[in-house]
Coordinates of C-alpha atoms and ligand atoms in Angstrom, one line a residue:
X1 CA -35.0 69.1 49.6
X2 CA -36.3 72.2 48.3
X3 CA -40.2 72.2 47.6
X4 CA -40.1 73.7 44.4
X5 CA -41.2 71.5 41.4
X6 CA -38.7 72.2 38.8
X7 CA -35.3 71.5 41.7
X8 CA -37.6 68.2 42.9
X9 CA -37.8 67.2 39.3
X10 CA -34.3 67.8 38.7
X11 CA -32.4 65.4 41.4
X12 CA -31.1 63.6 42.7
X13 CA -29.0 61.9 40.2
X14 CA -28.8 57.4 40.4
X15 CA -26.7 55.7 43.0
X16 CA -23.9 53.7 42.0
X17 CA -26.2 50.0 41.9
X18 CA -28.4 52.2 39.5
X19 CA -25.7 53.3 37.4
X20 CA -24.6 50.1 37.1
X21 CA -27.2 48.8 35.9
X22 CA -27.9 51.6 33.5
X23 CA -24.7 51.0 31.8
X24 CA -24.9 46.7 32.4
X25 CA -21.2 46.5 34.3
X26 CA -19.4 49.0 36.8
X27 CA -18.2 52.0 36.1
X28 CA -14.5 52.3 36.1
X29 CA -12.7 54.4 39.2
X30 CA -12.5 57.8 37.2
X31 CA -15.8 58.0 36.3
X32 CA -16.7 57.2 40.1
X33 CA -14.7 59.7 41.4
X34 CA -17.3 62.5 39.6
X35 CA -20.3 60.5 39.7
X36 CA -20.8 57.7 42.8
X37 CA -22.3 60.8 44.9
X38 CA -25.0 62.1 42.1
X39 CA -27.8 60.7 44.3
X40 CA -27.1 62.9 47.1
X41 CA -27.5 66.1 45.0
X42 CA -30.8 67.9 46.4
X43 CA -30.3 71.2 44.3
X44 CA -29.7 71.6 40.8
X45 CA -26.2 73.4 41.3
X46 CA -23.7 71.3 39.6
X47 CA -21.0 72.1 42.4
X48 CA -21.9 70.4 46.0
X49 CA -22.8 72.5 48.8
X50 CA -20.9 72.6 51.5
X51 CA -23.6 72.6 54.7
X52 CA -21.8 73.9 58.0
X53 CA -25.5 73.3 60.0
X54 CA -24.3 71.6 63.4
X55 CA -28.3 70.6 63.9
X56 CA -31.1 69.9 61.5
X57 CA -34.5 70.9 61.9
X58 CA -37.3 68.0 63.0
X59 CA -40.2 67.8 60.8
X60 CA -42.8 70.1 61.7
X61 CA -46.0 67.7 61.2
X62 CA -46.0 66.3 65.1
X63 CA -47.1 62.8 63.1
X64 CA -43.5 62.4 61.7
X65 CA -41.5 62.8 64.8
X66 CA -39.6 59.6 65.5
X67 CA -37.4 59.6 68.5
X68 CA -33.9 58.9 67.8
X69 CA -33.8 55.9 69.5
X70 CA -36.6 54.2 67.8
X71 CA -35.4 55.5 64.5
X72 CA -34.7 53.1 61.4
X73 CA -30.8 52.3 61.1
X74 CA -30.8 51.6 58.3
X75 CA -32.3 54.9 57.0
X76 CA -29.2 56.3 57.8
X77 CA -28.8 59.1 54.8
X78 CA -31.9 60.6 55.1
X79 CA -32.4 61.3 58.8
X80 CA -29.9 64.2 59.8
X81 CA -30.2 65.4 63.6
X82 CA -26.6 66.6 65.2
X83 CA -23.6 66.8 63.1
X84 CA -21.5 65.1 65.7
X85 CA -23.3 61.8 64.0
X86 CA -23.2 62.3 60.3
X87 CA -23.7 66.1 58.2
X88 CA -24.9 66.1 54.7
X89 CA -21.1 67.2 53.5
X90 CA -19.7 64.1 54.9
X91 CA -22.4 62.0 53.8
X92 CA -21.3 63.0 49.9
X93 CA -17.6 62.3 51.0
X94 CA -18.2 59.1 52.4
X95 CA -20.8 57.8 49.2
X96 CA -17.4 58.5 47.1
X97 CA -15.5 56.8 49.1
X98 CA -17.8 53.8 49.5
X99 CA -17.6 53.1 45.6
X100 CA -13.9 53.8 45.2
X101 CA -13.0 51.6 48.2
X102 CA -15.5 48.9 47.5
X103 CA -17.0 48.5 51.0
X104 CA -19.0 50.9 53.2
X105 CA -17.1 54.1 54.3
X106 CA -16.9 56.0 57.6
X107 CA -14.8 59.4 58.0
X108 CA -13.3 60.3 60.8
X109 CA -11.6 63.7 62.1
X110 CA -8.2 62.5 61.2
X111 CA -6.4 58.5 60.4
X112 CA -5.4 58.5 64.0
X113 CA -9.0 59.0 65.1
X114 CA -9.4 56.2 62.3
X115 CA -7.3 54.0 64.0
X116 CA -8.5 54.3 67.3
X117 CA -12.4 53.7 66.4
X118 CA -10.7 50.7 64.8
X119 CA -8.9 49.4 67.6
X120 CA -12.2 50.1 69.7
X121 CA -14.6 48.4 67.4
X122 CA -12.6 45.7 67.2
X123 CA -11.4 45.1 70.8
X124 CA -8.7 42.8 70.7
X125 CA -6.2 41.7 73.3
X126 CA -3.1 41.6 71.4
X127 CA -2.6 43.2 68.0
X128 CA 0.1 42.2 65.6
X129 CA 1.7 45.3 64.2
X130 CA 5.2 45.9 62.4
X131 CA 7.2 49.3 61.5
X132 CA 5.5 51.9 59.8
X133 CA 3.7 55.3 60.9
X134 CA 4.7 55.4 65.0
X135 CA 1.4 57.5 65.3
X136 CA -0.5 54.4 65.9
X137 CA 2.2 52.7 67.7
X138 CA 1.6 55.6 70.5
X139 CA -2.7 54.7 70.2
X140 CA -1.2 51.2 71.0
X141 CA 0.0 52.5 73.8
X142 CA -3.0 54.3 75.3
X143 CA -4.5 51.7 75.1
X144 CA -2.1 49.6 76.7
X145 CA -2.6 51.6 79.5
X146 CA -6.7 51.2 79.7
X147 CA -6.9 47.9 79.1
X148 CA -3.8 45.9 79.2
X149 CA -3.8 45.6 75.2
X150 CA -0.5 44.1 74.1
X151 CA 1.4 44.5 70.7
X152 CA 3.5 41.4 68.7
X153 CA 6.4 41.8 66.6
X154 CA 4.5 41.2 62.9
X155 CA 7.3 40.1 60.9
X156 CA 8.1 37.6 63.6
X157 CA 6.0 34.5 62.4
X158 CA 7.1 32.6 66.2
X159 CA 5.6 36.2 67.6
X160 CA 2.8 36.0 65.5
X161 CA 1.7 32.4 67.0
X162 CA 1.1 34.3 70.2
X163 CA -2.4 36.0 68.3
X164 CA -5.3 34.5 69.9
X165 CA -8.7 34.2 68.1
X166 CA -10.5 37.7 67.9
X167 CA -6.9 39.2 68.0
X168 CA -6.0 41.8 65.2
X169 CA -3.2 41.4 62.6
X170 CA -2.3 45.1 61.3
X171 CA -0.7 45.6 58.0
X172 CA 0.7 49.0 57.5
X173 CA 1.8 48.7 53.3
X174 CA 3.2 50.3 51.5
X175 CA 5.0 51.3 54.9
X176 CA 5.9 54.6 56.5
X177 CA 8.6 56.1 55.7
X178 CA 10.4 53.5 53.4
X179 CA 7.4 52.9 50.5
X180 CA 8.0 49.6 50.8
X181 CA 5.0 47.1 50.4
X182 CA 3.9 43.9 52.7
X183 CA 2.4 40.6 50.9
X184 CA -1.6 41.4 51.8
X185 CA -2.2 37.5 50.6
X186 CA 0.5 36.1 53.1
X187 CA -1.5 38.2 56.0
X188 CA -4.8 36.8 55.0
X189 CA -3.6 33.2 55.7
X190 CA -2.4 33.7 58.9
X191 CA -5.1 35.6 60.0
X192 CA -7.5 32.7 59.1
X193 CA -5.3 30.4 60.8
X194 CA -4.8 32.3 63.9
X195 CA -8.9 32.9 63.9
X196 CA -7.9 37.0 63.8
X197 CA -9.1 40.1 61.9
X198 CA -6.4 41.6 59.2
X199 CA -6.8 45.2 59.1
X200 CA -4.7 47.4 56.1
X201 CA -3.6 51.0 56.9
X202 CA -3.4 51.4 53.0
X203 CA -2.8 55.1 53.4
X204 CA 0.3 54.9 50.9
X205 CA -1.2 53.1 48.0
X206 CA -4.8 55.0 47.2
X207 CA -6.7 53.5 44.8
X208 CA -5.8 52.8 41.9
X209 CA -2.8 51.6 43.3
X210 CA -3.8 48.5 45.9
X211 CA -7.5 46.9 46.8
X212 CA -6.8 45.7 50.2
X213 CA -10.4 44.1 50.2
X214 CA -9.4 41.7 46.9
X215 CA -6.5 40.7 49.0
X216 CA -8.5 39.7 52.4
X217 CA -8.8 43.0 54.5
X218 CA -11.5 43.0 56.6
X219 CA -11.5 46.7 57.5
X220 CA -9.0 49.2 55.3
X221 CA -7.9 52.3 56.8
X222 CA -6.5 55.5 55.1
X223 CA -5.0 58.8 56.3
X224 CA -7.2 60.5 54.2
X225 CA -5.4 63.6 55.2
X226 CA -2.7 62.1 52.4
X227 CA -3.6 61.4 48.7
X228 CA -7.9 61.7 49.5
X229 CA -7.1 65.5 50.2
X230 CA -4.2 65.6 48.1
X231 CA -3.6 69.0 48.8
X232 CA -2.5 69.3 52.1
X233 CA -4.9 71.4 53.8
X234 CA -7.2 68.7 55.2
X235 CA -7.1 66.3 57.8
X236 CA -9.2 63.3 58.1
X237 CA -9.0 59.6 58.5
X238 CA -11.6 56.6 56.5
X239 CA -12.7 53.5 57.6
X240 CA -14.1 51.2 55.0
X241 CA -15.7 47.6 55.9
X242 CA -15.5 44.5 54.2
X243 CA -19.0 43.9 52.7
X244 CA -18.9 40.4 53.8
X245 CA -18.7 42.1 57.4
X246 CA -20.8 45.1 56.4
X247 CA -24.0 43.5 57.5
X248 CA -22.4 41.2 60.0
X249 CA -24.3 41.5 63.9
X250 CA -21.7 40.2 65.4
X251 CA -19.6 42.5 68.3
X252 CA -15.9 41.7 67.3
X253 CA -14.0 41.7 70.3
X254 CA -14.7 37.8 71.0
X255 CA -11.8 36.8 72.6
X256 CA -12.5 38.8 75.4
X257 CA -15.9 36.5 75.8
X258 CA -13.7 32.9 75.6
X259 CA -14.6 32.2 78.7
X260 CA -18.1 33.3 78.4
X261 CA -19.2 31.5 75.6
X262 CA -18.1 33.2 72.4
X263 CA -19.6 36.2 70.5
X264 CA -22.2 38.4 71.6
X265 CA -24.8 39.6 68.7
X266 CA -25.5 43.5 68.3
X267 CA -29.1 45.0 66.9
X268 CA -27.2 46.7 65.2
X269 CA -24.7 46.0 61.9
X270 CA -21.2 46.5 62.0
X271 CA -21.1 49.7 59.8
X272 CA -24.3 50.9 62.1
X273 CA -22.0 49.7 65.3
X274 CA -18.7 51.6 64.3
X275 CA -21.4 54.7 63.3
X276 CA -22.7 54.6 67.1
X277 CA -19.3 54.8 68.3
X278 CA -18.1 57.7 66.3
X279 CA -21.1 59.2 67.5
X280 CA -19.8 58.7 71.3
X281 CA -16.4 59.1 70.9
X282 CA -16.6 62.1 68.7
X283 CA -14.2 62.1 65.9
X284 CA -16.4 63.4 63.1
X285 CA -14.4 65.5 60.4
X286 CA -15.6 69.2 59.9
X287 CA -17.9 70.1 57.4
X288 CA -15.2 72.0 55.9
X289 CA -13.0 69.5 55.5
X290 CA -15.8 67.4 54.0
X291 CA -16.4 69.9 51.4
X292 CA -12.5 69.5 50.3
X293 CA -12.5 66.0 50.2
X294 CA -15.3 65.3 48.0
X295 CA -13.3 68.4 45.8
X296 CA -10.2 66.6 45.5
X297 CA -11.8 62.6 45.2
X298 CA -12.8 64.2 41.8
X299 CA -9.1 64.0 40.8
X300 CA -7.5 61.3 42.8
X301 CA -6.7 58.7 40.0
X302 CA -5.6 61.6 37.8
X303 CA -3.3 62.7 40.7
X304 CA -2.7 59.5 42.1
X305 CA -1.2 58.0 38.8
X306 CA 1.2 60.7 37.7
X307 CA 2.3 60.8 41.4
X308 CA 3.2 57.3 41.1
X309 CA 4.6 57.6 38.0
X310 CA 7.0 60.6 39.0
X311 CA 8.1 58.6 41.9
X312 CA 8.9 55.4 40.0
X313 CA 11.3 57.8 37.7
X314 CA 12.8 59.1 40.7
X315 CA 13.4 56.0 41.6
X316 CA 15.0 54.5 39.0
X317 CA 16.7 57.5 38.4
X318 CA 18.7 57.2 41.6
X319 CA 19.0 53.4 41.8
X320 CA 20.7 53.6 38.2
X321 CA 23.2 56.8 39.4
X322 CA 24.0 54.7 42.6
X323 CA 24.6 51.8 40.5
X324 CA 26.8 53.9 38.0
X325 CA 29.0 54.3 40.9
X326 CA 30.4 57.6 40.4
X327 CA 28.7 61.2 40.1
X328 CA 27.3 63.3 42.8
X329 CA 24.4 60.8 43.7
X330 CA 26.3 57.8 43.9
X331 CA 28.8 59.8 46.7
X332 CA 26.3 61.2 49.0
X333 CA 23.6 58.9 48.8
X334 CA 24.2 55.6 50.1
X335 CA 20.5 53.5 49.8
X336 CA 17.2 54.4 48.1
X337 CA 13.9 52.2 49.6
X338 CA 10.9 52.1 47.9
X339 CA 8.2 49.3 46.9
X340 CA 9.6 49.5 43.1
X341 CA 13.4 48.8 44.1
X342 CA 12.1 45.0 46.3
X343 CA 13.4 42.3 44.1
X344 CA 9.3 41.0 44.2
X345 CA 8.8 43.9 41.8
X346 CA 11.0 42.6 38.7
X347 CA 9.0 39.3 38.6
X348 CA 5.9 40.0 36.9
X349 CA 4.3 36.3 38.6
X350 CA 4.5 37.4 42.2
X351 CA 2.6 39.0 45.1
X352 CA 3.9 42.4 44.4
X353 CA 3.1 42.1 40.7
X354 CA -0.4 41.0 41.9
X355 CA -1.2 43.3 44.4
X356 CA -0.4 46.4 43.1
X357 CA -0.4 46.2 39.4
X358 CA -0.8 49.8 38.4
X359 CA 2.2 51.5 40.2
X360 CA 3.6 51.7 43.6
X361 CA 3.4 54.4 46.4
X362 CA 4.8 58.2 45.9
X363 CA 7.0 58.2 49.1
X364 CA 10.1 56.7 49.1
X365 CA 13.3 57.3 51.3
X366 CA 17.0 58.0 50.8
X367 CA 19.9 57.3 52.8
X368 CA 22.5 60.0 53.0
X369 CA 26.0 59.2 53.8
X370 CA 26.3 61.4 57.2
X371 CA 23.3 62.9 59.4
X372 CA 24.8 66.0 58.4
X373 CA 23.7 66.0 54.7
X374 CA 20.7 64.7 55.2
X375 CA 19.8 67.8 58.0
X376 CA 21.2 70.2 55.2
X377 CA 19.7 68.8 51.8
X378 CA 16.3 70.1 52.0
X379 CA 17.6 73.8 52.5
X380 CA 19.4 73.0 49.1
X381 CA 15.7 72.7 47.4
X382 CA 13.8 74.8 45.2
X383 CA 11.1 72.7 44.1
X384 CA 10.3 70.4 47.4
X385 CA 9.4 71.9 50.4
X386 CA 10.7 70.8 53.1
X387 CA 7.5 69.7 55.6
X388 CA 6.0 66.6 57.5
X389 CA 3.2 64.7 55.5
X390 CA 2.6 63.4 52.3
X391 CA 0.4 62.6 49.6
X392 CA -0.4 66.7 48.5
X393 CA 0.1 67.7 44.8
X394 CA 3.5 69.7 45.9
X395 CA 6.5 67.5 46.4
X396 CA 7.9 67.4 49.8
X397 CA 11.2 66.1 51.8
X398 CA 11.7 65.9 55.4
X399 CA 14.7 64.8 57.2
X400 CA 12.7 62.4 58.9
X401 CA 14.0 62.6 62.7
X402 CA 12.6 66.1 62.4
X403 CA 8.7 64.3 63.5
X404 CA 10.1 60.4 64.4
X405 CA 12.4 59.7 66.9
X406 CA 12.5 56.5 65.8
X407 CA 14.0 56.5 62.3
X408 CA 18.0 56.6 61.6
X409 CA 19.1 59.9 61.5
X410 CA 20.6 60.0 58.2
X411 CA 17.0 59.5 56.7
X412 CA 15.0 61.5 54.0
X413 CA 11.7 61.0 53.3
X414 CA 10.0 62.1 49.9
X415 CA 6.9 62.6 49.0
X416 CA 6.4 63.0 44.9
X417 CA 3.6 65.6 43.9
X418 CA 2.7 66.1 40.2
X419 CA 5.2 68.5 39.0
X420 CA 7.3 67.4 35.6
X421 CA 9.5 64.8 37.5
X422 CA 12.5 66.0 35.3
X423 CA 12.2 69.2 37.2
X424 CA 12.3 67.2 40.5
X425 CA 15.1 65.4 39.2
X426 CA 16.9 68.1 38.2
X427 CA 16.1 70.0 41.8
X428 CA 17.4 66.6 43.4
X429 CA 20.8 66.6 41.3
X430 CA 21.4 70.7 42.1
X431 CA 20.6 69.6 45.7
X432 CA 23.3 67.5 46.1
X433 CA 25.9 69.4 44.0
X434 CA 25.2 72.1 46.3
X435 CA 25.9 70.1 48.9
X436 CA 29.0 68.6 48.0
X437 CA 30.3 72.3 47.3
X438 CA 29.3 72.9 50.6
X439 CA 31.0 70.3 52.5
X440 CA 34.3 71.4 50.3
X441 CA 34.2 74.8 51.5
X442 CA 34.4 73.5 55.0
Ligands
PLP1 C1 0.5 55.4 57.3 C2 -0.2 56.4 58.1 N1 -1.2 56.1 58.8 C3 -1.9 56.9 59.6 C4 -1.4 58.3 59.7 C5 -2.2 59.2 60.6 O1 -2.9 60.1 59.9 P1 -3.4 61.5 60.4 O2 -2.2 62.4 60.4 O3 -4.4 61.9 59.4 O4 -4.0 61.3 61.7 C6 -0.3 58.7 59.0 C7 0.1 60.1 59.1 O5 1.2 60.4 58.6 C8 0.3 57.7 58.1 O6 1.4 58.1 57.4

């Protein structure tokens, strides 16, 4: 804080409870977005700071030095030591993402660091997982090799029946590459029968597209490298807990302790657990990186919503050429998958309906009739770039086998930015013509 009267005077600004309460009900996401950080402001400059201090200077009155280890946990936002455990940058980043998630948020250096602190906080023996991002298939594996960890087959239900108590049930939706979406509500109740934790890589569907916590997630991850950055020059991964578990004691990881006698209880909380063991294992996000993330929060539902919408068009767009049955699209491409096009998402009364009621995903993927067009479209492209990732305000395609080994070769991905998504639909139609000329030349 600086110690003159008139910045004291002037900030902070209220936390979200205090806002709430000001205005007698929450504030909606938008408003959030700007405002759920206001109490961290410690200057009158309306634009944050961005503080690249790796240490933090001790009070100078010897009276008010408490040793780290007998310090109050729960004063965590006011007591800064070593940025490798929190820095007032990320602090701001995570207090926005706290309110716009709706449980307590932890950043990490990227989602796979995310993932990992997750599958170490949690410590289960067998984790259910299906398709989706192979990344955290491969963390999966590493720790398959430290501990014996083993992975289920989660759209097998008989697989599923394998999950002990304390186990984890991961739900990547809407999935990687394919934008389609899995029933959140249909997770929930086998995790509670199977006595497991359901954990939600909802890196796909940013708010205000899905609330994994309405739904029964008990931790929600992002790539926030995706649609939190939005403009692909950031990495970083989020954690956010449940706040039923938020002030839990408990040290997940139980089935491990069967024998033993059940669950052991921590000093600490969970969010205060998983905050020591980012500490230890390291993956805080630069302050940098920080700094962009709480810049581009500001816009995410703006962003967000018109790259849902753009994709939905697309969508359709294709779905009714291929249908049409003749034209350019309806010769070269031979499937479109995304969340919109499951049969789930013309019945207004089911989960899909439910779950994600203000748009699907912006990635969706396209089938090409040979591997050859789909290696060649994207050099037919003016408007998407072709590039890994997703989620940034430009539109991208890869030909997917380009970073997955995994995926059919004939396989495009898309990622829909905010351009005018006639423009991308016209790119998309040149595209193809282009390649069709091609392929008669040869
Ligand atoms: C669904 C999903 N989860 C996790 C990740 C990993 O995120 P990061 O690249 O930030 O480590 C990705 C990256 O593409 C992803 O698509």
């Amino acid at each position: 804080m600086v110690s003159n009267g008139t910045v004291e005077k002037q900030a902070p600004g209220a936390a979200p409870g205090q806002l709430e309460a000001a205005f007698g009900r929450p504030l909606a996401l938008a408003s959030l977005s700007i405002h759920a950080d206001d109490y961290t402001n410690t200057h009158p400059a309306v634009a944050p700071p961005m503080h690249v201090s790796t240490t933090f200077r001790y009070p100078r009155n010897p009276d008010e030095l408490v040793p780290w280890s007998e310090a109050d946990p729960d004063d965590f936002e006011s007591f800064y030591i070593y940025s490798r455990e929190k820095s007032p940058t990320s602090t701001r980043y995570e207090a926005i993402l706290t309110s716009l998630l709706g449980g307590p948020a932890i950043s990490y250096a990227s989602g796979l660091a995310a993932f990992h602190a997750m599958m170490v906080f949690l410590n289960p023996r067998r984790v259910a997982i299906g398709g989706g991002y192979h990344g955290c298939h491969g963390i999966l594996r590493i720790l398959h090799k430290l501990n014996g960890l083993e992975t289920v087959e989660l759209e097998d239900d008989a697989a599923l029946a394998r999950l002990r108590p304390g186990d984890v049930i991961h739900v990547e939706t809407p999935l990687n590459p394919t934008g389609e979406a899995r029933d959140l509500e249909f997770y929930r109740r086998r995790a509670d029968e199977l006595g497991c934790w359901l954990t939600v890589d909802a890196t796909f569907a940013p708010p205000p597209l899905l609330e994994p916590f309405r739904w029964g997630a008990d931790i929600v991850m992002h790539s926030g490298t995706k649609y939190f950055g939005g403009h692909s020059d950031m990495l970083s991964g989020v954690l956010a807990v449940n706040p039923r578990w938020a002030a839990s004691r408990t040290v997940p990881g139980q089935g491990k302790k069967e024998d033993e006698g059940g669950a052991e209880e921590s000093k600490l909380t969970w969010v205060q657990q998983l905050r020591e063991e980012r500490l230890l294992l390291g993956g805080v996000m630069g302050s940098l990186e920080g700094w962009l993330g709480v810049r581009s929060l500001r816009t995410l539902e703006l962003r967000v919503q018109r790259q849902s919408q753009n994709a939905q068009r697309l969508v359709r767009w294709l779905a009714d050429e291929q249908a049409r049955g003749e034209g350019v699209v309806a010769e070269l491409v031979h499937r479109v998958q995304h969340a919109s096009l499951q049969p789930e998402a013309a019945d207004e009364g089911s989960w899909l309906a439910r779950q994600m009621p203000n748009g699907h995903g912006p990635v969706f993927a396209l089938w090409l009739a040979t591997e050859q067009l789909a290696r060649r479209l994207p050099s037919k492209l003016r408007l998407f770039h072709h590039a890994t990732s997703l989620g940034g305000v430009e539109s991208l395609v890869e030909w997917r086998a380009m970073s997955d080994s995994t995926v059919d070769r004939r396989l495009i991905r898309v990622s829909v930015g905010v351009e005018a998504w006639e423009d991308l639909r016209d790119d998309l139609l040149q595209g193809f013509q282009a390649l069709k000329e091609d392929a008669g030349d040869r």
